[in-house]
mmCIF file of C-alpha atoms and ligand atoms in Angstrom:
data_model
loop_
_atom_site.group_PDB
_atom_site.id
_atom_site.type_symbol
_atom_site.label_atom_id
_atom_site.label_comp_id
_atom_site.label_asym_id
_atom_site.label_seq_id
_atom_site.Cartn_x
_atom_site.Cartn_y
_atom_site.Cartn_z
ATOM 1 C CA UNK A 214 30.950 -57.925 18.762
ATOM 2 C CA UNK A 215 28.959 -60.346 17.009
ATOM 3 C CA UNK A 216 29.723 -63.686 15.143
ATOM 4 C CA UNK A 217 27.780 -64.701 12.063
ATOM 5 C CA UNK A 218 27.580 -67.210 10.107
ATOM 6 C CA UNK A 219 25.768 -67.610 6.844
ATOM 7 C CA UNK A 220 25.024 -71.635 6.888
ATOM 8 C CA UNK A 221 23.715 -72.644 3.329
ATOM 9 C CA UNK A 222 23.267 -76.131 2.033
ATOM 10 C CA UNK A 223 24.963 -77.460 -1.040
ATOM 11 C CA UNK A 224 26.774 -74.286 -1.949
ATOM 12 C CA UNK A 225 29.036 -75.545 -4.720
ATOM 13 C CA UNK A 226 32.731 -74.343 -4.771
ATOM 14 C CA UNK A 227 32.961 -74.506 -8.860
ATOM 15 C CA UNK A 228 29.288 -72.213 -8.822
ATOM 16 C CA UNK A 229 30.830 -69.778 -6.599
ATOM 17 C CA UNK A 230 33.841 -69.755 -8.681
ATOM 18 C CA UNK A 231 31.685 -69.691 -12.330
ATOM 19 C CA UNK A 232 29.230 -66.900 -11.077
ATOM 20 C CA UNK A 233 32.183 -64.729 -9.345
ATOM 21 C CA UNK A 234 30.184 -64.290 -6.166
ATOM 22 C CA UNK A 235 32.489 -61.872 -4.391
ATOM 23 C CA UNK A 236 30.853 -61.357 -1.266
ATOM 24 C CA UNK A 237 30.436 -65.309 -0.657
ATOM 25 C CA UNK A 238 33.914 -65.624 -1.448
ATOM 26 C CA UNK A 239 35.201 -63.110 0.830
ATOM 27 C CA UNK A 240 39.018 -62.707 1.684
ATOM 28 C CA UNK A 241 40.038 -66.052 2.152
ATOM 29 C CA UNK A 242 37.990 -69.488 0.625
ATOM 30 C CA UNK A 243 37.864 -72.666 -0.536
ATOM 31 C CA UNK A 244 36.955 -76.268 -0.055
ATOM 32 C CA UNK A 245 36.331 -78.322 3.209
ATOM 33 C CA UNK A 246 37.507 -82.065 3.460
ATOM 34 C CA UNK A 247 34.625 -84.194 4.490
ATOM 35 C CA UNK A 248 36.249 -87.346 3.673
ATOM 36 C CA UNK A 249 36.318 -88.875 6.984
ATOM 37 C CA UNK A 250 32.431 -89.327 6.287
ATOM 38 C CA UNK A 251 31.201 -92.262 4.092
ATOM 39 C CA UNK A 252 28.188 -90.186 2.779
ATOM 40 C CA UNK A 253 27.366 -86.530 2.406
ATOM 41 C CA UNK A 254 24.639 -86.389 4.382
ATOM 42 C CA UNK A 255 22.850 -83.180 5.515
ATOM 43 C CA UNK A 256 21.858 -84.112 8.936
ATOM 44 C CA UNK A 257 25.130 -85.564 9.467
ATOM 45 C CA UNK A 258 27.403 -82.721 8.746
ATOM 46 C CA UNK A 259 25.492 -80.322 10.505
ATOM 47 C CA UNK A 260 25.072 -82.350 13.470
ATOM 48 C CA UNK A 261 29.141 -82.805 13.167
ATOM 49 C CA UNK A 262 29.526 -78.953 12.541
ATOM 50 C CA UNK A 263 27.658 -77.762 15.726
ATOM 51 C CA UNK A 264 28.896 -80.276 18.208
ATOM 52 C CA UNK A 265 32.617 -80.580 16.612
ATOM 53 C CA UNK A 266 32.408 -84.237 16.814
ATOM 54 C CA UNK A 267 31.892 -87.015 13.763
ATOM 55 C CA UNK A 268 28.154 -87.588 14.341
ATOM 56 C CA UNK A 269 28.005 -89.943 11.169
ATOM 57 C CA UNK A 270 26.858 -93.017 13.237
ATOM 58 C CA UNK A 271 24.808 -91.497 15.725
ATOM 59 C CA UNK A 272 22.802 -90.304 13.252
ATOM 60 C CA UNK A 273 22.550 -92.485 10.542
ATOM 61 C CA UNK A 274 21.691 -95.271 13.014
ATOM 62 C CA UNK A 275 18.161 -93.170 13.499
ATOM 63 C CA UNK A 276 17.425 -94.364 9.851
ATOM 64 C CA UNK A 277 16.044 -92.050 7.047
ATOM 65 C CA UNK A 278 12.549 -90.677 8.273
ATOM 66 C CA UNK A 279 13.989 -90.461 12.103
ATOM 67 C CA UNK A 280 16.953 -88.654 12.001
ATOM 68 C CA UNK A 281 15.293 -85.276 10.715
ATOM 69 C CA UNK A 282 13.695 -85.022 14.152
ATOM 70 C CA UNK A 283 17.131 -84.571 15.265
ATOM 71 C CA UNK A 284 17.408 -81.828 18.291
ATOM 72 C CA UNK A 285 20.433 -81.795 19.616
ATOM 73 C CA UNK A 286 20.674 -79.794 22.917
ATOM 74 C CA UNK A 287 21.843 -76.523 23.063
ATOM 75 C CA UNK A 288 24.358 -77.542 25.551
ATOM 76 C CA UNK A 289 25.927 -80.086 23.567
ATOM 77 C CA UNK A 290 26.876 -77.658 20.882
ATOM 78 C CA UNK A 291 29.563 -74.731 20.736
ATOM 79 C CA UNK A 292 26.843 -72.451 20.707
ATOM 80 C CA UNK A 293 26.357 -72.162 24.671
ATOM 81 C CA UNK A 294 29.580 -70.845 24.801
ATOM 82 C CA UNK A 295 27.993 -67.254 23.854
ATOM 83 C CA UNK A 296 25.690 -65.762 25.784
ATOM 84 C CA UNK A 297 22.781 -64.847 23.445
ATOM 85 C CA UNK A 298 23.034 -67.147 20.441
ATOM 86 C CA UNK A 299 20.616 -66.917 17.964
ATOM 87 C CA UNK A 300 20.025 -70.066 15.491
ATOM 88 C CA UNK A 301 17.944 -70.126 12.669
ATOM 89 C CA UNK A 302 16.504 -72.854 10.722
ATOM 90 C CA UNK A 303 19.452 -74.955 11.358
ATOM 91 C CA UNK A 304 19.021 -79.246 10.790
ATOM 92 C CA UNK A 305 19.451 -80.813 13.734
ATOM 93 C CA UNK A 306 18.695 -77.788 16.379
ATOM 94 C CA UNK A 307 16.654 -75.168 15.234
ATOM 95 C CA UNK A 308 14.727 -76.876 11.973
ATOM 96 C CA UNK A 309 11.216 -75.945 10.927
ATOM 97 C CA UNK A 310 10.489 -79.652 10.195
ATOM 98 C CA UNK A 311 7.105 -79.078 8.694
ATOM 99 C CA UNK A 312 8.644 -77.197 5.568
ATOM 100 C CA UNK A 313 11.032 -79.450 5.008
ATOM 101 C CA UNK A 314 8.746 -82.477 5.340
ATOM 102 C CA UNK A 315 6.924 -80.964 2.751
ATOM 103 C CA UNK A 316 10.066 -80.707 0.266
ATOM 104 C CA UNK A 317 10.957 -84.124 0.945
ATOM 105 C CA UNK A 318 6.774 -84.951 0.126
ATOM 106 C CA UNK A 319 7.241 -83.380 -3.260
ATOM 107 C CA UNK A 320 10.618 -84.524 -3.977
ATOM 108 C CA UNK A 321 9.372 -88.205 -4.061
ATOM 109 C CA UNK A 322 5.934 -87.594 -5.542
ATOM 110 C CA UNK A 323 8.050 -86.463 -7.972
ATOM 111 C CA UNK A 324 10.481 -89.057 -8.547
ATOM 112 C CA UNK A 325 7.905 -91.772 -7.805
ATOM 113 C CA UNK A 326 4.654 -90.959 -8.126
ATOM 114 C CA UNK A 327 4.145 -88.740 -11.050
ATOM 115 C CA UNK A 328 2.798 -90.738 -14.229
ATOM 116 C CA UNK A 329 3.721 -88.141 -16.991
ATOM 117 C CA UNK A 330 5.858 -84.684 -17.697
ATOM 118 C CA UNK A 331 3.080 -82.853 -17.365
ATOM 119 C CA UNK A 332 2.645 -83.778 -13.468
ATOM 120 C CA UNK A 333 6.646 -83.753 -13.002
ATOM 121 C CA UNK A 334 6.207 -80.012 -14.223
ATOM 122 C CA UNK A 335 3.161 -79.471 -12.083
ATOM 123 C CA UNK A 336 5.215 -80.827 -8.886
ATOM 124 C CA UNK A 337 8.539 -79.025 -9.767
ATOM 125 C CA UNK A 338 6.269 -75.740 -9.832
ATOM 126 C CA UNK A 339 5.118 -76.337 -6.175
ATOM 127 C CA UNK A 340 8.188 -77.480 -5.052
ATOM 128 C CA UNK A 341 10.241 -74.626 -6.182
ATOM 129 C CA UNK A 342 7.821 -72.270 -5.067
ATOM 130 C CA UNK A 343 7.574 -73.715 -1.623
ATOM 131 C CA UNK A 344 11.474 -73.344 -1.451
ATOM 132 C CA UNK A 345 11.801 -69.962 -2.698
ATOM 133 C CA UNK A 346 8.905 -68.667 -0.295
ATOM 134 C CA UNK A 347 10.673 -70.451 2.937
ATOM 135 C CA UNK A 348 14.063 -68.700 1.665
ATOM 136 C CA UNK A 349 12.759 -65.433 1.896
ATOM 137 C CA UNK A 350 11.498 -65.896 5.145
ATOM 138 C CA UNK A 351 14.803 -67.268 6.666
ATOM 139 C CA UNK A 352 16.132 -63.864 4.795
ATOM 140 C CA UNK A 353 14.348 -61.852 6.354
ATOM 141 C CA UNK A 354 14.590 -63.576 9.814
ATOM 142 C CA UNK A 355 18.416 -63.661 9.302
ATOM 143 C CA UNK A 356 18.906 -59.883 8.322
ATOM 144 C CA UNK A 357 16.545 -58.517 11.060
ATOM 145 C CA UNK A 358 18.397 -60.727 13.475
ATOM 146 C CA UNK A 359 21.391 -59.087 12.958
ATOM 147 C CA UNK A 360 20.320 -55.459 13.745
ATOM 148 C CA UNK A 361 19.412 -57.266 17.595
ATOM 149 C CA UNK A 362 21.484 -57.707 20.615
ATOM 150 C CA UNK A 363 23.166 -61.365 19.910
ATOM 151 C CA UNK A 364 26.536 -62.295 20.180
ATOM 152 C CA UNK A 365 26.198 -64.981 17.637
ATOM 153 C CA UNK A 366 23.817 -65.353 14.582
ATOM 154 C CA UNK A 367 23.534 -68.313 12.490
ATOM 155 C CA UNK A 368 20.901 -68.267 9.624
ATOM 156 C CA UNK A 369 20.675 -71.627 7.622
ATOM 157 C CA UNK A 370 19.934 -71.559 3.893
ATOM 158 C CA UNK A 371 18.848 -74.444 2.039
ATOM 159 C CA UNK A 372 17.640 -73.156 -1.526
ATOM 160 C CA UNK A 373 20.665 -74.004 -3.151
ATOM 161 C CA UNK A 374 20.093 -77.427 -1.800
ATOM 162 C CA UNK A 375 16.147 -77.943 -2.176
ATOM 163 C CA UNK A 376 16.336 -76.054 -5.729
ATOM 164 C CA UNK A 377 19.642 -77.811 -6.657
ATOM 165 C CA UNK A 378 18.160 -81.474 -6.501
ATOM 166 C CA UNK A 379 15.335 -81.017 -9.022
ATOM 167 C CA UNK A 380 17.111 -78.009 -11.219
ATOM 168 C CA UNK A 381 20.820 -78.260 -11.119
ATOM 169 C CA UNK A 382 20.949 -78.546 -14.841
ATOM 170 C CA UNK A 383 18.843 -75.312 -15.296
ATOM 171 C CA UNK A 384 22.111 -72.844 -14.699
ATOM 172 C CA UNK A 385 19.588 -69.434 -15.132
ATOM 173 C CA UNK A 386 17.595 -70.913 -12.003
ATOM 174 C CA UNK A 387 20.479 -71.883 -10.201
ATOM 175 C CA UNK A 388 22.450 -68.283 -11.031
ATOM 176 C CA UNK A 389 19.554 -66.760 -9.502
ATOM 177 C CA UNK A 390 19.390 -68.631 -6.097
ATOM 178 C CA UNK A 391 23.520 -68.208 -6.312
ATOM 179 C CA UNK A 392 22.956 -64.274 -6.987
ATOM 180 C CA UNK A 393 20.686 -63.757 -4.426
ATOM 181 C CA UNK A 394 22.929 -65.591 -1.774
ATOM 182 C CA UNK A 395 26.049 -63.199 -2.586
ATOM 183 C CA UNK A 396 23.350 -60.348 -2.319
ATOM 184 C CA UNK A 397 22.372 -61.495 1.320
ATOM 185 C CA UNK A 398 26.570 -61.920 2.120
ATOM 186 C CA UNK A 399 27.083 -58.294 0.941
ATOM 187 C CA UNK A 400 23.787 -57.562 2.737
ATOM 188 C CA UNK A 401 25.650 -59.170 6.096
ATOM 189 C CA UNK A 402 28.500 -56.856 5.588
ATOM 190 C CA UNK A 403 26.648 -53.374 5.247
ATOM 191 C CA UNK A 404 24.776 -54.568 8.291
ATOM 192 C CA UNK A 405 27.252 -55.659 10.696
ATOM 193 C CA UNK A 406 31.114 -54.947 10.436
ATOM 194 C CA UNK A 407 32.007 -58.140 12.229
ATOM 195 C CA UNK A 408 33.473 -61.735 11.305
ATOM 196 C CA UNK A 409 31.442 -63.340 8.927
ATOM 197 C CA UNK A 410 32.280 -67.488 7.848
ATOM 198 C CA UNK A 411 30.109 -68.886 5.058
ATOM 199 C CA UNK A 412 29.956 -72.264 5.151
ATOM 200 C CA UNK A 413 28.348 -75.181 3.400
ATOM 201 C CA UNK A 414 27.829 -79.026 4.195
ATOM 202 C CA UNK A 415 28.646 -80.542 0.686
ATOM 203 C CA UNK A 416 28.295 -79.028 -2.451
ATOM 204 C CA UNK A 417 26.455 -80.549 -5.664
ATOM 205 C CA UNK A 418 27.003 -82.233 -9.084
ATOM 206 C CA UNK A 419 24.685 -82.361 -11.778
ATOM 207 C CA UNK A 420 23.297 -85.391 -12.971
ATOM 208 C CA UNK A 421 21.796 -85.029 -16.033
ATOM 209 C CA UNK A 422 18.633 -82.032 -15.240
ATOM 210 C CA UNK A 423 19.321 -82.804 -11.259
ATOM 211 C CA UNK A 424 21.680 -82.067 -8.742
ATOM 212 C CA UNK A 425 23.357 -84.578 -6.166
ATOM 213 C CA UNK A 426 25.220 -83.941 -3.021
ATOM 214 C CA UNK A 427 28.985 -84.545 -3.471
ATOM 215 C CA UNK A 428 32.250 -84.950 -2.000
ATOM 216 C CA UNK A 429 33.496 -81.496 -0.381
ATOM 217 C CA UNK A 430 32.108 -78.049 1.118
ATOM 218 C CA UNK A 431 32.527 -74.487 0.982
ATOM 219 C CA UNK A 432 34.024 -72.217 3.346
ATOM 220 C CA UNK A 433 35.112 -68.507 3.595
ATOM 221 C CA UNK A 434 36.221 -66.214 6.184
ATOM 222 C CA UNK A 435 36.073 -62.213 6.042
ATOM 223 C CA UNK A 436 39.851 -62.075 6.715
ATOM 224 C CA UNK A 437 43.524 -64.167 6.690
ATOM 225 C CA UNK A 438 43.134 -66.823 9.065
ATOM 226 C CA UNK A 439 45.027 -70.175 9.316
ATOM 227 C CA UNK A 440 42.208 -72.612 8.076
ATOM 228 C CA UNK A 441 43.858 -74.488 5.360
ATOM 229 C CA UNK A 442 41.437 -77.263 4.074
ATOM 230 C CA UNK A 443 39.654 -77.432 7.383
ATOM 231 C CA UNK A 444 37.477 -80.377 8.748
ATOM 232 C CA UNK A 445 33.432 -79.259 8.996
ATOM 233 C CA UNK A 446 34.335 -80.401 13.054
ATOM 234 C CA UNK A 447 37.210 -77.823 13.100
ATOM 235 C CA UNK A 448 34.813 -74.203 13.167
ATOM 236 C CA UNK A 449 33.227 -75.185 16.418
ATOM 237 C CA UNK A 450 36.593 -74.147 17.996
ATOM 238 C CA UNK A 451 37.695 -71.668 15.047
ATOM 239 C CA UNK A 452 34.190 -69.891 15.772
ATOM 240 C CA UNK A 453 34.168 -70.260 19.590
ATOM 241 C CA UNK A 454 37.598 -68.545 19.621
ATOM 242 C CA UNK A 455 36.381 -65.442 18.168
ATOM 243 C CA UNK A 456 34.125 -64.482 20.832
HETATM 244 ZN ZN1 ZN B 741 23.154 -80.626 2.677
#
């Protein structure tokens, strides 16, 4: 028996509905309640998820740059309740720093340094390609891990967030990303007939052409369960109980 978590940054509930992503919705789905947090920050939310505790104060105290270096020890996370967990690219745990530093560097270049539309167009292109290449790599690693001898596998996918920040107003591109995520959820079910939680840290709302984090996340589960408007800190116990 394996417990699988498909962790998606910034998966937006309204777009899952609009694009009717059936595999992402599963049997039960809804929004998560992240109102206990002052800001919907990626590093804060995933750190709180894996420890089952609100880590906002601790993570924000590190400052905007340092927080990305956070590496929470296995024994402080609920992953340690499993025998052989595999955690792919999760912020605060097994995050590919080089990849994500580059994303933030390109974003900064786009918003603060580009001098004209032509330059912005080039940066956006490089940024999108960089994000999508990483997405394909993680997808392969995640699906391969489902065939191995793990009792817990979590794959973290940043594309909806990364691409969304610069392109949320581009419905065609966002639909392509959501369709691909939906296809991955379908493949997970083909490979494993086990429990699957789909979880996002926060959603996203449009700001002109761009996207910004909003005040609720997304969750879905493969069968009826008693989670109702869950907090992101509720999943540590929930997932452990599935063992
Ligand atoms: Zn995020």
